[in-house]
């Protein structure tokens, strides 16, 4: 099977997410990195691209340059990844989709709900993929959880509780560090800080596993470091369309939590628990029974959990391979076997709408507000 | 040192909390059980009392009988514990205090705020102890956490996050079981179900460790089993008087959680974590540093942590000995060495006020409401 | 039911194990402490005894004094606990048994095999209890493990692996501290250091759960702190009489392990795991199935696990209550309901024989040697 | 930087280790898979190779065919991986080294000590790499452990304790399954079963972290499933050349352990703990201090730990990326920057010698025997 061709925009040297995308695209042999515009500093971007093996004539200084040059090539990329600063996602993704490229966009897909609706429409009208990198949803045991919910193994889902809390922005003496500061500055980050950064992963996960959508929510936001304009801690209560009660806590000042992303799902006939720092296990308790540890790779898991795992039971697979699973599903989709687990523009749009709803609720003292974008009500 | 004399009301055969009180009072040799009215069925109560070694003439059929007979004895009890159904706490405790007894009352201390204010006034005017059994606060490592907060080791406390969630009422087929049912029936349980049952332990703990009081709150209540009138799941956001942000989740339908009571405290210079299923450890992360495991019994702990522990490091001490710690502090207080950690009528009153506030907020769609009782504003 | 009368020898102020015995005897209301010879310094012992509520005329300066005075009293103790230095256990226990007292002796029961055989004979001939404080075996979930093995739920037991390793003697700068030093000095500790101190708990546990006896063993001893004459680290391979393979590691220089006593049992149809720092859980994996967490207090446990637990599921019970369970079974036996789980002189003897066998094996470069005492071959 | 060219022998469809090698070689963009002889069934091997994107003329039916065709090509592979059945490693690796290829060989490198010595000599004389896939040693936090030992942060190492135990061969009803059976059959597996399969990973790890070599050992082997000729459970005591005491338990019948590979290192001034199922943490306890959790990606780790990690702190990296780290170090070595952590023929040889020593010791009832190969004494 011939490899697919892949281009990367953003993810330059020193980027946090860039290495995960490169590894994710390459690891399973589905993609070759053929073009890139990796840095907002043109020379640095071109040099870094060549150090990664990209041919000099496809090592671009700028995403517009890449688009202009690549869209006409016979060997043009099958997929372009957008891993640039948040505020630029919309413009770049829009241009790529319009030029007929499949796109994988980092989250958040856009800044405004209108932009999100625009991309969803564009993705539908062009028939191009507009995937969003909700990579945690591609862990095998997350897929297993969803499969169990779908199969009714937990009965009606009463309650979903999820946290995404870390303490990496908890040091007030580091708060003016530009790598931290921008996230809490409305001029750069938009209307929300921590909720838009981490909370939407958790909200997407809740919807994803419950196979349902957030309908309304009530939020409490706090800037626990007073110099911050945007929230560094948030609690969001929500309801899914089928009545499931949701609870979501997210924080960046939870000193001692490293990557505290976890989720618990409670139904009529059982409960599940999964945590991103131990992603290869899924904890299951049937009502009236004992808690059991399900392991990635054990016999009897769902097709997706099997397909998205590479090595035997109890050999841990981690975050970069969850990203690689997104690329596996992109490769499948591009080759004509779309997978319904791949998060697309609709997921991206719902997240943005939820961010705006949470901001509105917090401003109104926790009032319950509609969380769905107008286009999807 | 002569033993103190102790009487027990309630806690009859089959009671859940009775054994913990008996063990708690006896374990450290501070008290002798000299009188009891253990059951609402007079004969059963008398027989059970005698099987526990209580003299026949002090094995009563009823609390009024006990009060009438014991208040005039020269060897009257130094302490009376009230472990009866919730709705009776107020009347019995009131009568005991009025007769000059020290009292340990099970939580919730009263059903209404007015009753709570009355007991606080009475305790103050009589100079009698009116302790409330917030026993989790007597674990050594909880005391250590409070001592660290008080000493400023975490800086200003930004955030406290606590959960008390279990799944033992998650089986809908068991919901009509009378042992479960009454908790969700307003006629028997009052205005609140799970929050009044477990949530107030967590709320007390947050105040206790942060050494501060809840000022206002916003609640979301849900009856995830539809036949229930009162909530079986609740989320409460709150603010302490010095600005600390609080988050509290409590549930009785979290299938797979056994006794999921835990608390995290996040300050400017560090974070702490404690969980009731692993009560002998306190997890500490200084800002910018590594997570460390503090052990009950290690060198350098605070006086209270040392005083309330009996065996060497890494020999676990559990729930019954936390209750025993409450009795140790009662013995100390009765013998003239009061300890400021012992939860009293003020704590009991604040909890009731918070319950009523949470109910009011939930009814108003999460509006923020005053959480303090009128008497303590 | 009237309380039993209890006397304590040793366990004076500052003793590590004394508090656990006092709490163990008192907690469940089975015993009253009526007499004591608590310290090798007569005055200190008498004073401490009275501070614990013992009458002045029964607060003795010496165990011989206690024996002489108590044996003729009509209200003589029903049980005497021996918690003195190891080298004195034999003489005191012998005298007590001979005078017709039931005895609970701290481990190791004796120093030599001959002494152990003598006590076993004496216990048999007098019909007096000579229990040994292998208290870990009285945890509810340890009893559950034994019940499962006995019921054949694991099939034939192939393998048992146990560790009892801590790091509390790992600081060479503290090695001359007398509280540490004596354990590695043959003049005070006998032939073995760490194995005799902690290892025999693990060896007893292996036999206890497997319901079988150690037949032969091969040992590797090391003094990792060179100034020590006796071992501070040992590995013992052994075989039980029905062919089960055994592995036992014990260490006192395992810095970072607090109280690392755990055991794993592997049979034809499943495996079990238990750890003393998390004593309320038993981990069970049926062959070909998922790992399950069994909880103290869950439905369906064996009678012993139910009888030896006091509070509901997920309320932890710890080390002092395991000791209390030994006292519960002593009270049962004294009152005429003996329990077969209570460790007696035979267990004490087998341990001593194993210590001597391990020493002999280690001296012979790991040769396999007989582990049973002559009397029990 | 141009990619290196890579060929794979073995690792065909359904192979357990094949996917890890492919991912390991591709993930970081260092290698392109250009040739392969993937299966002992020539047609299956050629077809599978082409499905992986190998050109038809470089998809071979047999390793000899590959060697013959590739050795003369101008674009011949820079590295060949040998992932064939154990008994064939020696012959193939010998031929490849002789033809001037760099080789990565699966463990065990050879069956006999003589063969191992031959490969070490050949690797030295040809100057070709003969790496062995002790991939666990390439986890970042294992490198951190070694760096701490080397820097003297633990003082002299007194003790190393390691286990590699699983239960995947514990089902006697599955013992005749050919995928299981061959491992315990001397005709196919050689002199040792579980110790040669998993134990040598643990033994290598002990040497690797302690930066020292095994000098002598004493072993106890057991076939707990009686139909097995080779051991399925083994305990090996050993000594490193600088006096460190070693303990190693390995089992394949430990039902409930999934991939129980862990190691503890105890020195004069601290202890370390690492476990392969939680590979991103290293637990450190300084003597007299608290246990601390070190995280992959935290500030201040050693160069190797930083170099061999791809994503931020608390994003787990797992087993396939440990294999990828071996390939990173191979790429570095081929490009002229050799890393001293890469396990080579000397490590492979020492393992084989230890296997034969353990077999000899077990046959002699645990006698202590020399563990070093003649060539390295």
mmCIF file of C-alpha atoms in Angstrom, chain A residues 156 158-159 161 163 167 169-172 218-222 224-226 233-235 237-239 245-247 249-251 253-258 264-273 285-289 291 365-368, chain B residues 156 158-159 161 163 167 169-172 218-222 224-226 233-235 237-239 245-247 249-251 253-258 264-273 285-289 291 365-368:
data_model
loop_
_atom_site.group_PDB
_atom_site.id
_atom_site.type_symbol
_atom_site.label_atom_id
_atom_site.label_comp_id
_atom_site.label_asym_id
_atom_site.label_seq_id
_atom_site.Cartn_x
_atom_site.Cartn_y
_atom_site.Cartn_z
ATOM 1 C CA UNK A 156 -29.130 4.464 30.496
ATOM 2 C CA UNK A 158 -27.227 8.814 34.431
ATOM 3 C CA UNK A 159 -24.086 10.751 35.097
ATOM 4 C CA UNK A 161 -18.012 13.287 35.628
ATOM 5 C CA UNK A 163 -11.788 16.522 35.132
ATOM 6 C CA UNK A 167 -0.920 22.693 38.090
ATOM 7 C CA UNK A 169 0.266 27.440 35.542
ATOM 8 C CA UNK A 170 0.059 27.578 39.313
ATOM 9 C CA UNK A 171 3.246 29.476 39.935
ATOM 10 C CA UNK A 172 2.327 33.150 40.198
ATOM 11 C CA UNK A 218 -24.070 26.268 33.920
ATOM 12 C CA UNK A 219 -20.555 27.494 34.680
ATOM 13 C CA UNK A 220 -18.500 28.945 37.507
ATOM 14 C CA UNK A 221 -15.232 30.542 36.373
ATOM 15 C CA UNK A 222 -12.455 31.826 38.619
ATOM 16 C CA UNK A 224 -7.389 32.346 41.137
ATOM 17 C CA UNK A 225 -4.278 34.275 40.176
ATOM 18 C CA UNK A 226 -5.695 37.782 40.328
ATOM 19 C CA UNK A 233 -10.210 27.326 37.034
ATOM 20 C CA UNK A 234 -13.714 26.396 35.976
ATOM 21 C CA UNK A 235 -16.570 24.154 36.946
ATOM 22 C CA UNK A 237 -22.414 21.491 35.073
ATOM 23 C CA UNK A 238 -24.201 20.288 31.955
ATOM 24 C CA UNK A 239 -26.960 18.124 30.575
ATOM 25 C CA UNK A 245 -26.150 14.860 34.163
ATOM 26 C CA UNK A 246 -22.618 16.154 33.565
ATOM 27 C CA UNK A 247 -19.942 17.598 35.840
ATOM 28 C CA UNK A 249 -13.849 20.540 36.518
ATOM 29 C CA UNK A 250 -10.820 22.014 34.830
ATOM 30 C CA UNK A 251 -7.925 23.894 36.377
ATOM 31 C CA UNK A 253 -3.540 25.839 39.234
ATOM 32 C CA UNK A 254 -4.025 22.372 40.703
ATOM 33 C CA UNK A 255 -0.437 22.083 41.865
ATOM 34 C CA UNK A 256 0.537 18.429 42.079
ATOM 35 C CA UNK A 257 -1.722 17.223 39.319
ATOM 36 C CA UNK A 258 0.366 16.598 36.264
ATOM 37 C CA UNK A 264 -16.176 8.514 35.052
ATOM 38 C CA UNK A 265 -19.398 7.310 33.466
ATOM 39 C CA UNK A 266 -22.242 6.029 35.627
ATOM 40 C CA UNK A 267 -25.217 4.205 34.171
ATOM 41 C CA UNK A 268 -28.079 2.159 35.490
ATOM 42 C CA UNK A 269 -26.153 -1.089 35.405
ATOM 43 C CA UNK A 270 -22.555 -0.104 35.915
ATOM 44 C CA UNK A 271 -19.779 2.438 36.090
ATOM 45 C CA UNK A 272 -16.598 3.076 34.114
ATOM 46 C CA UNK A 273 -13.457 5.029 34.918
ATOM 47 C CA UNK A 285 -17.891 -2.001 37.945
ATOM 48 C CA UNK A 286 -21.154 -3.770 37.159
ATOM 49 C CA UNK A 287 -23.947 -2.771 39.521
ATOM 50 C CA UNK A 288 -23.852 -5.049 42.536
ATOM 51 C CA UNK A 289 -20.557 -6.556 41.387
ATOM 52 C CA UNK A 291 -14.634 -3.550 40.229
ATOM 53 C CA UNK A 365 -23.808 33.943 37.914
ATOM 54 C CA UNK A 366 -24.189 30.364 36.814
ATOM 55 C CA UNK A 367 -27.457 30.679 34.879
ATOM 56 C CA UNK A 368 -28.264 27.688 32.697
ATOM 57 C CA UNK B 156 -2.965 31.775 50.342
ATOM 58 C CA UNK B 158 -6.784 29.525 46.057
ATOM 59 C CA UNK B 159 -8.886 26.457 45.576
ATOM 60 C CA UNK B 161 -11.879 20.566 45.606
ATOM 61 C CA UNK B 163 -15.744 14.763 46.524
ATOM 62 C CA UNK B 167 -22.378 3.984 44.320
ATOM 63 C CA UNK B 169 -27.570 3.585 46.136
ATOM 64 C CA UNK B 170 -27.073 3.140 42.439
ATOM 65 C CA UNK B 171 -29.143 0.024 42.006
ATOM 66 C CA UNK B 172 -32.628 1.131 40.953
ATOM 67 C CA UNK B 218 -24.313 27.698 44.022
ATOM 68 C CA UNK B 219 -25.752 24.198 43.644
ATOM 69 C CA UNK B 220 -26.924 21.776 40.977
ATOM 70 C CA UNK B 221 -28.991 18.878 42.318
ATOM 71 C CA UNK B 222 -30.166 15.851 40.360
ATOM 72 C CA UNK B 224 -30.750 10.458 38.630
ATOM 73 C CA UNK B 225 -33.105 7.686 39.717
ATOM 74 C CA UNK B 226 -36.385 9.293 38.735
ATOM 75 C CA UNK B 233 -26.198 13.607 43.046
ATOM 76 C CA UNK B 234 -25.125 17.179 43.684
ATOM 77 C CA UNK B 235 -22.494 19.653 42.649
ATOM 78 C CA UNK B 237 -19.607 25.538 44.004
ATOM 79 C CA UNK B 238 -18.766 27.758 46.946
ATOM 80 C CA UNK B 239 -16.582 30.567 48.234
ATOM 81 C CA UNK B 245 -12.872 28.906 45.429
ATOM 82 C CA UNK B 246 -14.589 25.645 46.373
ATOM 83 C CA UNK B 247 -15.896 22.720 44.337
ATOM 84 C CA UNK B 249 -19.264 16.816 44.145
ATOM 85 C CA UNK B 250 -21.277 14.225 46.010
ATOM 86 C CA UNK B 251 -23.158 11.246 44.650
ATOM 87 C CA UNK B 253 -25.044 6.561 42.238
ATOM 88 C CA UNK B 254 -21.345 6.551 41.342
ATOM 89 C CA UNK B 255 -21.202 2.796 40.821
ATOM 90 C CA UNK B 256 -17.702 1.558 41.414
ATOM 91 C CA UNK B 257 -16.730 4.185 43.938
ATOM 92 C CA UNK B 258 -16.818 2.621 47.355
ATOM 93 C CA UNK B 264 -7.480 18.549 47.291
ATOM 94 C CA UNK B 265 -6.223 21.915 48.516
ATOM 95 C CA UNK B 266 -4.351 24.236 46.189
ATOM 96 C CA UNK B 267 -2.502 27.277 47.437
ATOM 97 C CA UNK B 268 -0.003 29.728 46.060
ATOM 98 C CA UNK B 269 2.990 27.628 47.028
ATOM 99 C CA UNK B 270 1.750 24.066 46.926
ATOM 100 C CA UNK B 271 -0.978 21.492 46.757
ATOM 101 C CA UNK B 272 -2.229 18.759 49.069
ATOM 102 C CA UNK B 273 -4.318 15.658 48.452
ATOM 103 C CA UNK B 285 3.495 19.011 46.026
ATOM 104 C CA UNK B 286 5.415 22.223 46.590
ATOM 105 C CA UNK B 287 5.073 24.634 43.665
ATOM 106 C CA UNK B 288 7.783 23.864 41.140
ATOM 107 C CA UNK B 289 8.773 20.741 43.047
ATOM 108 C CA UNK B 291 5.065 15.313 44.591
ATOM 109 C CA UNK B 365 -31.270 27.234 38.842
ATOM 110 C CA UNK B 366 -27.892 27.583 40.494
ATOM 111 C CA UNK B 367 -28.188 31.135 41.775
ATOM 112 C CA UNK B 368 -25.508 32.111 44.283
#
